[in-house]
Amino acid sequence: MAIRIDGKLVSSKIREEVKGEVSKLTDKGIKPALAVILVGNDPASAVYVRNKQKACLETGIEPHQITLPEETEERELLDIIDKLNRDDDIHGILVQLPLPKHISSERVIEAISPKKDVDAFSHDSVGRIMEGKYSFLPCTPAGVMELLAHYNVEVEGKECVVIGRSNIVGKPMAMLLLNKSATVTICHSKTKNLPEVCKRADIIVCAVGKAEFLTADMVKPGAVVIDVGINRNSEGKLVGDVKFDEVEPIASMITPVPGGVGPMTIAMLLKNTVTSAKGT
Ligand code: NAD
């Protein structure tokens, strides 16, 4: 039976570390602050923003929330980002996605100063990840790397399969594994013979967004299985991209959903904000 990788435990350790760093910075007169911008009325986005705000408060980071109406013009939003970029008391800027359709997410993300891009979605941040010379890593893939490190999973020389090629999870995930000298295969919706490719993997990271997609026949016995997915199954239960009950008996380690990768994402956002504040 696989060891269950405990994302709640690891993320709470990271939050404690962040708390310690915040307190040291505060003693030096620097109060780490994260600006979170929410545009419009998407209920899921409102929940995510509330959770980020709560996590900031718990670690002593000052949340600076800006809530704007759906009809906000792109120019207005860009002006707000420009002000935040020039405000020395703000260390991280995050724009909650998705944005309303009339606003270009790309232009908005590119407007954030690379020094404050704590989500690491901008062209500059992505380029730095490619070169392995980053200040910030995108929070979810960085959270996966922290979990692997915490559980002493050796990555160097390992066959890693990442399923999913999104800009926020799959592609940066593959790059972080490559930066640690893994042999990485990226799979996606057009990949042929997916079960065979997956079966080669020592480490599988599944970020497909389909409930219980990865089944036991796709997993090599003893593999480490990381489940990024957050889905509802037909009964409305929260499940990952991995058929947990089937895969757990054959994997060596596995992340549950909930309680695996999920809690790591916000923890890494807090860590990025403190990293930025330390640089001021
Ligand atoms: P996405 O929809 O942008 O990308 C999904 C990827 O899966 C695509 O690249 C696609 O090619 C691939 N795919 C789809 N069908 C496939 C198939 N049949 N075979 C192989 N590949 C296939 O999704 P995303 O934003 O990368 O998110 C993936 C999942 O991770 C979602 O469930 C999302 O909710 C979750 N997520 C979790 C966190 C977290 O904090 N835990 C953060 C971000 C995303």
Short mmCIF file of C-alpha atoms and ligand atoms in Angstrom, two decimals:
data_model
loop_
_atom_site.label_atom_id
_atom_site.label_comp_id
_atom_site.label_asym_id
_atom_site.label_seq_id
_atom_site.Cartn_x
_atom_site.Cartn_y
_atom_site.Cartn_z
CA MET A 1 0.00 0.00 0.00
CA ALA A 2 1.32 3.43 -0.96
CA ILE A 3 2.46 6.07 1.50
CA ARG A 4 -0.06 8.91 1.44
CA ILE A 5 1.70 12.20 0.80
CA ASP A 6 0.23 14.65 3.30
CA GLY A 7 -0.10 18.05 1.66
CA LYS A 8 -1.85 19.50 4.70
CA LEU A 9 1.12 18.68 6.90
CA VAL A 10 3.78 19.93 4.46
CA SER A 11 1.83 23.11 3.67
CA SER A 12 1.37 23.87 7.37
CA LYS A 13 5.16 23.57 7.84
CA ILE A 14 5.69 26.01 4.96
CA ARG A 15 3.15 28.41 6.46
CA GLU A 16 5.00 28.25 9.78
CA GLU A 17 8.27 29.05 8.01
CA VAL A 18 6.56 31.93 6.20
CA LYS A 19 5.22 33.21 9.53
CA GLY A 20 8.76 33.21 10.95
CA GLU A 21 10.11 35.09 7.93
CA VAL A 22 7.27 37.62 8.10
CA SER A 23 8.00 38.28 11.73
CA LYS A 24 11.73 38.84 11.01
CA LEU A 25 10.89 41.22 8.16
CA THR A 26 8.35 43.08 10.30
CA ASP A 27 11.04 43.61 12.96
CA LYS A 28 13.16 45.24 10.25
CA GLY A 29 10.26 47.54 9.34
CA ILE A 30 9.15 45.63 6.24
CA LYS A 31 5.54 44.43 6.32
CA PRO A 32 5.07 41.88 3.50
CA ALA A 33 1.92 42.72 1.53
CA LEU A 34 0.07 40.93 -1.25
CA ALA A 35 -2.37 42.75 -3.53
CA VAL A 36 -5.13 40.49 -4.83
CA ILE A 37 -7.34 41.89 -7.56
CA LEU A 38 -10.75 40.40 -8.25
CA VAL A 39 -12.78 41.64 -11.21
CA GLY A 40 -16.42 40.64 -11.59
CA ASN A 41 -18.76 38.26 -9.79
CA ASP A 42 -17.46 34.73 -10.45
CA PRO A 43 -18.41 32.83 -7.26
CA ALA A 44 -15.51 30.34 -7.47
CA SER A 45 -13.02 33.21 -7.88
CA ALA A 46 -14.53 34.98 -4.87
CA VAL A 47 -13.93 31.82 -2.77
CA TYR A 48 -10.31 31.50 -3.99
CA VAL A 49 -9.64 35.15 -3.19
CA ARG A 50 -11.17 34.82 0.29
CA ASN A 51 -8.98 31.78 0.98
CA LYS A 52 -5.86 33.66 -0.12
CA GLN A 53 -6.79 36.61 2.05
CA LYS A 54 -7.37 34.34 5.07
CA ALA A 55 -4.03 32.57 4.53
CA CYS A 56 -2.24 35.92 4.34
CA LEU A 57 -3.75 37.06 7.64
CA GLU A 58 -2.82 33.79 9.35
CA THR A 59 0.84 34.24 8.45
CA GLY A 60 1.03 37.99 9.10
CA ILE A 61 1.16 39.01 5.43
CA GLU A 62 -0.98 42.06 4.76
CA PRO A 63 -3.69 41.26 2.22
CA HIS A 64 -4.52 44.25 0.08
CA GLN A 65 -7.72 43.31 -1.68
CA ILE A 66 -9.08 45.23 -4.63
CA THR A 67 -12.55 44.24 -5.82
CA LEU A 68 -13.72 45.73 -9.11
CA PRO A 69 -17.06 45.48 -10.92
CA GLU A 70 -17.56 43.23 -13.96
CA GLU A 71 -17.75 46.24 -16.30
CA THR A 72 -14.30 47.58 -15.28
CA GLU A 73 -12.38 48.67 -18.36
CA GLU A 74 -9.01 47.15 -19.17
CA ARG A 75 -7.37 50.60 -19.00
CA GLU A 76 -8.63 51.11 -15.44
CA LEU A 77 -7.23 47.75 -14.37
CA LEU A 78 -3.87 48.47 -16.05
CA ASP A 79 -3.69 51.83 -14.23
CA ILE A 80 -4.31 50.12 -10.88
CA ILE A 81 -1.54 47.59 -11.61
CA ASP A 82 0.78 50.41 -12.59
CA LYS A 83 0.17 52.12 -9.21
CA LEU A 84 0.74 48.85 -7.34
CA ASN A 85 3.97 48.26 -9.29
CA ARG A 86 5.28 51.62 -8.07
CA ASP A 87 4.06 51.16 -4.47
CA ASP A 88 7.06 50.06 -2.35
CA ASP A 89 4.71 48.74 0.36
CA ILE A 90 3.26 46.11 -2.01
CA HIS A 91 5.45 43.03 -2.61
CA GLY A 92 3.21 40.74 -4.63
CA ILE A 93 0.43 41.37 -7.16
CA LEU A 94 -2.02 38.69 -8.15
CA VAL A 95 -4.91 39.08 -10.57
CA GLN A 96 -7.50 36.36 -10.04
CA LEU A 97 -8.29 34.58 -13.31
CA PRO A 98 -10.48 34.25 -15.30
CA LEU A 99 -11.05 37.92 -16.13
CA PRO A 100 -14.23 39.17 -17.83
CA LYS A 101 -14.12 38.52 -21.60
CA HIS A 102 -13.59 42.17 -22.61
CA ILE A 103 -10.25 42.27 -20.73
CA SER A 104 -7.08 40.67 -22.15
CA SER A 105 -5.58 38.41 -19.46
CA GLU A 106 -2.29 38.45 -21.33
CA ARG A 107 -2.00 42.27 -21.35
CA VAL A 108 -2.96 42.39 -17.68
CA ILE A 109 -0.46 39.72 -16.59
CA GLU A 110 2.28 41.34 -18.66
CA ALA A 111 1.58 44.64 -16.90
CA ILE A 112 2.59 43.20 -13.51
CA SER A 113 6.19 44.00 -12.61
CA PRO A 114 8.32 40.82 -12.84
CA LYS A 115 9.55 41.68 -9.31
CA LYS A 116 5.98 41.32 -7.98
CA ASP A 117 4.68 38.53 -10.24
CA VAL A 118 4.07 36.05 -7.41
CA ASP A 119 1.87 33.82 -9.61
CA ALA A 120 4.79 33.59 -12.11
CA PHE A 121 2.50 33.61 -15.16
CA SER A 122 4.18 36.44 -17.11
CA HIS A 123 6.41 35.92 -20.15
CA ASP A 124 9.39 37.07 -18.10
CA SER A 125 8.72 34.57 -15.30
CA VAL A 126 8.06 31.72 -17.76
CA GLY A 127 11.31 32.51 -19.60
CA ARG A 128 13.24 32.46 -16.33
CA ILE A 129 11.79 29.05 -15.46
CA MET A 130 12.96 27.73 -18.85
CA GLU A 131 16.48 28.90 -18.00
CA GLY A 132 16.28 27.69 -14.39
CA LYS A 133 17.02 31.24 -13.14
CA TYR A 134 13.83 32.18 -11.39
CA SER A 135 12.76 34.36 -8.50
CA PHE A 136 9.25 32.95 -8.37
CA LEU A 137 7.87 29.60 -9.42
CA PRO A 138 4.24 29.04 -10.37
CA CYS A 139 2.53 27.95 -7.16
CA THR A 140 1.01 24.57 -8.04
CA PRO A 141 4.04 22.99 -9.78
CA ALA A 142 6.30 24.47 -7.10
CA GLY A 143 4.05 22.88 -4.49
CA VAL A 144 4.46 19.49 -6.18
CA MET A 145 8.27 19.87 -6.11
CA GLU A 146 8.12 20.72 -2.39
CA LEU A 147 6.07 17.57 -1.73
CA LEU A 148 8.58 15.42 -3.63
CA ALA A 149 11.48 16.99 -1.73
CA HIS A 150 9.76 16.62 1.63
CA TYR A 151 9.19 12.90 1.02
CA ASN A 152 12.78 12.45 -0.26
CA VAL A 153 11.64 11.37 -3.71
CA GLU A 154 14.76 11.34 -5.89
CA VAL A 155 13.97 13.09 -9.21
CA GLU A 156 17.37 13.04 -10.92
CA GLY A 157 17.53 10.47 -13.71
CA LYS A 158 13.94 9.33 -13.13
CA GLU A 159 11.37 8.78 -15.88
CA CYS A 160 8.67 11.37 -15.21
CA VAL A 161 5.39 11.62 -17.09
CA VAL A 162 3.34 14.79 -16.82
CA ILE A 163 -0.20 14.43 -18.14
CA GLY A 164 -1.52 17.83 -19.21
CA ARG A 165 0.20 20.71 -21.02
CA SER A 166 -1.51 23.81 -19.62
CA ASN A 167 0.58 26.95 -19.16
CA ILE A 168 -0.16 27.08 -15.44
CA VAL A 169 0.39 23.44 -14.49
CA GLY A 170 1.58 20.91 -17.09
CA LYS A 171 4.28 22.87 -18.94
CA PRO A 172 5.96 24.51 -15.91
CA MET A 173 5.68 21.20 -14.02
CA ALA A 174 7.63 19.46 -16.77
CA MET A 175 10.25 22.21 -16.75
CA LEU A 176 10.77 22.00 -12.98
CA LEU A 177 11.26 18.24 -13.19
CA LEU A 178 13.67 18.73 -16.11
CA ASN A 179 15.59 21.35 -14.10
CA LYS A 180 16.09 18.61 -11.50
CA SER A 181 17.54 16.31 -14.22
CA ALA A 182 14.55 14.01 -14.71
CA THR A 183 13.77 12.50 -18.11
CA VAL A 184 10.40 14.08 -18.78
CA THR A 185 7.58 13.17 -21.15
CA ILE A 186 4.64 15.54 -21.50
CA CYS A 187 1.36 13.87 -22.48
CA HIS A 188 -1.83 15.57 -23.63
CA SER A 189 -5.15 14.97 -25.35
CA LYS A 190 -3.48 13.91 -28.63
CA THR A 191 -0.93 11.53 -27.09
CA LYS A 192 -1.05 8.05 -28.59
CA ASN A 193 -0.82 4.96 -26.37
CA LEU A 194 -1.13 6.99 -23.17
CA PRO A 195 -1.37 3.94 -20.85
CA GLU A 196 1.92 2.55 -22.23
CA VAL A 197 3.71 5.89 -21.87
CA CYS A 198 2.42 6.30 -18.30
CA LYS A 199 3.44 2.78 -17.40
CA ARG A 200 7.12 3.68 -18.03
CA ALA A 201 7.01 6.40 -15.39
CA ASP A 202 8.73 6.34 -12.01
CA ILE A 203 6.86 9.55 -11.20
CA ILE A 204 3.49 10.52 -12.73
CA VAL A 205 1.99 13.98 -12.34
CA CYS A 206 -1.61 14.01 -13.48
CA ALA A 207 -3.12 17.42 -14.38
CA VAL A 208 -5.89 16.61 -16.80
CA GLY A 209 -9.03 17.93 -15.10
CA LYS A 210 -11.01 14.71 -15.61
CA ALA A 211 -12.37 12.80 -12.63
CA GLU A 212 -10.53 9.54 -11.87
CA PHE A 213 -8.84 9.52 -15.29
CA LEU A 214 -5.64 7.66 -14.32
CA THR A 215 -6.41 4.02 -13.62
CA ALA A 216 -4.29 1.20 -12.16
CA ASP A 217 -3.48 -0.31 -15.58
CA MET A 218 -1.63 2.93 -16.46
CA VAL A 219 0.69 2.84 -13.43
CA LYS A 220 3.94 0.92 -12.95
CA PRO A 221 4.03 -0.86 -9.59
CA GLY A 222 6.03 1.26 -7.17
CA ALA A 223 5.54 4.54 -9.05
CA VAL A 224 5.04 7.86 -7.24
CA VAL A 225 1.67 9.32 -8.27
CA ILE A 226 0.89 13.02 -7.88
CA ASP A 227 -2.68 14.09 -8.48
CA VAL A 228 -3.20 17.78 -9.32
CA GLY A 229 -6.83 17.44 -10.41
CA ILE A 230 -9.79 18.88 -8.56
CA ASN A 231 -13.08 17.53 -9.90
CA ARG A 232 -16.55 16.53 -8.79
CA ASN A 233 -17.61 13.00 -9.68
CA SER A 234 -21.15 12.02 -10.74
CA GLU A 235 -22.20 11.88 -7.06
CA GLY A 236 -20.88 15.38 -6.43
CA LYS A 237 -17.91 14.14 -4.37
CA LEU A 238 -14.58 15.95 -4.64
CA VAL A 239 -12.12 13.68 -6.48
CA GLY A 240 -8.81 14.01 -8.28
CA ASP A 241 -7.64 12.91 -11.72
CA VAL A 242 -6.48 9.58 -10.27
CA LYS A 243 -8.70 6.61 -9.45
CA PHE A 244 -7.34 6.60 -5.94
CA ASP A 245 -8.75 3.31 -4.62
CA GLU A 246 -7.31 1.39 -7.58
CA VAL A 247 -3.93 3.13 -7.76
CA GLU A 248 -3.10 3.38 -4.04
CA PRO A 249 -2.41 -0.37 -3.64
CA ILE A 250 0.20 -0.42 -6.44
CA ALA A 251 1.90 2.99 -6.11
CA SER A 252 4.76 3.57 -3.65
CA MET A 253 3.51 7.07 -2.77
CA ILE A 254 0.37 8.94 -3.73
CA THR A 255 -1.30 12.29 -3.05
CA PRO A 256 -4.93 12.15 -1.93
CA VAL A 257 -7.60 14.61 -3.09
CA PRO A 258 -8.39 16.59 -1.05
CA GLY A 259 -5.35 17.06 1.18
CA GLY A 260 -2.56 16.48 -1.35
CA VAL A 261 -1.43 19.10 -3.88
CA GLY A 262 -4.35 21.48 -3.17
CA PRO A 263 -3.12 22.94 0.16
CA MET A 264 0.37 23.49 -1.31
CA THR A 265 -0.72 26.08 -3.88
CA ILE A 266 -1.61 28.87 -1.43
CA ALA A 267 1.38 28.02 0.78
CA MET A 268 3.68 28.59 -2.20
CA LEU A 269 1.95 31.89 -2.98
CA LEU A 270 2.72 33.06 0.56
CA LYS A 271 6.31 31.90 0.17
CA ASN A 272 6.67 33.85 -3.09
CA THR A 273 5.31 36.99 -1.42
CA VAL A 274 7.87 36.73 1.38
CA THR A 275 10.66 36.10 -1.18
CA SER A 276 9.65 39.30 -2.91
CA ALA A 277 9.52 41.26 0.37
CA LYS A 278 13.01 39.99 1.27
CA GLY A 279 14.32 41.45 -1.99
CA THR A 280 13.17 44.99 -1.10
P1 NAD B 1 -6.45 22.49 -18.48
O1 NAD B 1 -7.87 22.15 -18.83
O2 NAD B 1 -5.92 23.83 -18.86
O3 NAD B 1 -5.48 21.40 -19.10
C1 NAD B 1 -5.80 20.04 -19.12
C2 NAD B 1 -4.78 19.30 -19.92
O4 NAD B 1 -5.15 17.93 -19.95
C3 NAD B 1 -4.66 19.78 -21.36
O5 NAD B 1 -3.31 20.10 -21.63
C4 NAD B 1 -5.09 18.57 -22.20
O6 NAD B 1 -4.28 18.37 -23.36
C5 NAD B 1 -4.91 17.41 -21.24
N1 NAD B 1 -5.88 16.37 -21.53
C6 NAD B 1 -7.22 16.49 -21.67
N2 NAD B 1 -7.77 15.30 -21.99
C7 NAD B 1 -6.76 14.43 -22.05
C8 NAD B 1 -6.68 13.02 -22.35
N3 NAD B 1 -7.77 12.33 -22.65
N4 NAD B 1 -5.48 12.43 -22.33
C9 NAD B 1 -4.36 13.13 -22.02
N5 NAD B 1 -4.38 14.45 -21.73
C10 NAD B 1 -5.56 15.09 -21.74
O7 NAD B 1 -6.34 22.24 -16.92
P2 NAD B 1 -5.29 22.79 -15.82
O8 NAD B 1 -5.57 24.23 -15.55
O9 NAD B 1 -3.91 22.37 -16.16
O10 NAD B 1 -5.78 21.97 -14.55
C11 NAD B 1 -5.75 20.55 -14.52
C12 NAD B 1 -6.44 20.07 -13.27
O11 NAD B 1 -5.75 20.55 -12.14
C13 NAD B 1 -7.88 20.57 -13.08
O12 NAD B 1 -8.63 19.56 -12.43
C14 NAD B 1 -7.73 21.76 -12.17
O13 NAD B 1 -8.89 22.01 -11.41
C15 NAD B 1 -6.60 21.30 -11.30
N6 NAD B 1 -5.79 22.37 -10.69
C16 NAD B 1 -5.52 22.23 -9.38
C17 NAD B 1 -4.74 23.18 -8.74
C18 NAD B 1 -4.45 23.00 -7.29
O14 NAD B 1 -4.16 23.94 -6.60
N7 NAD B 1 -4.47 21.75 -6.80
C19 NAD B 1 -4.25 24.28 -9.44
C20 NAD B 1 -4.50 24.38 -10.79
C21 NAD B 1 -5.28 23.40 -11.42
#
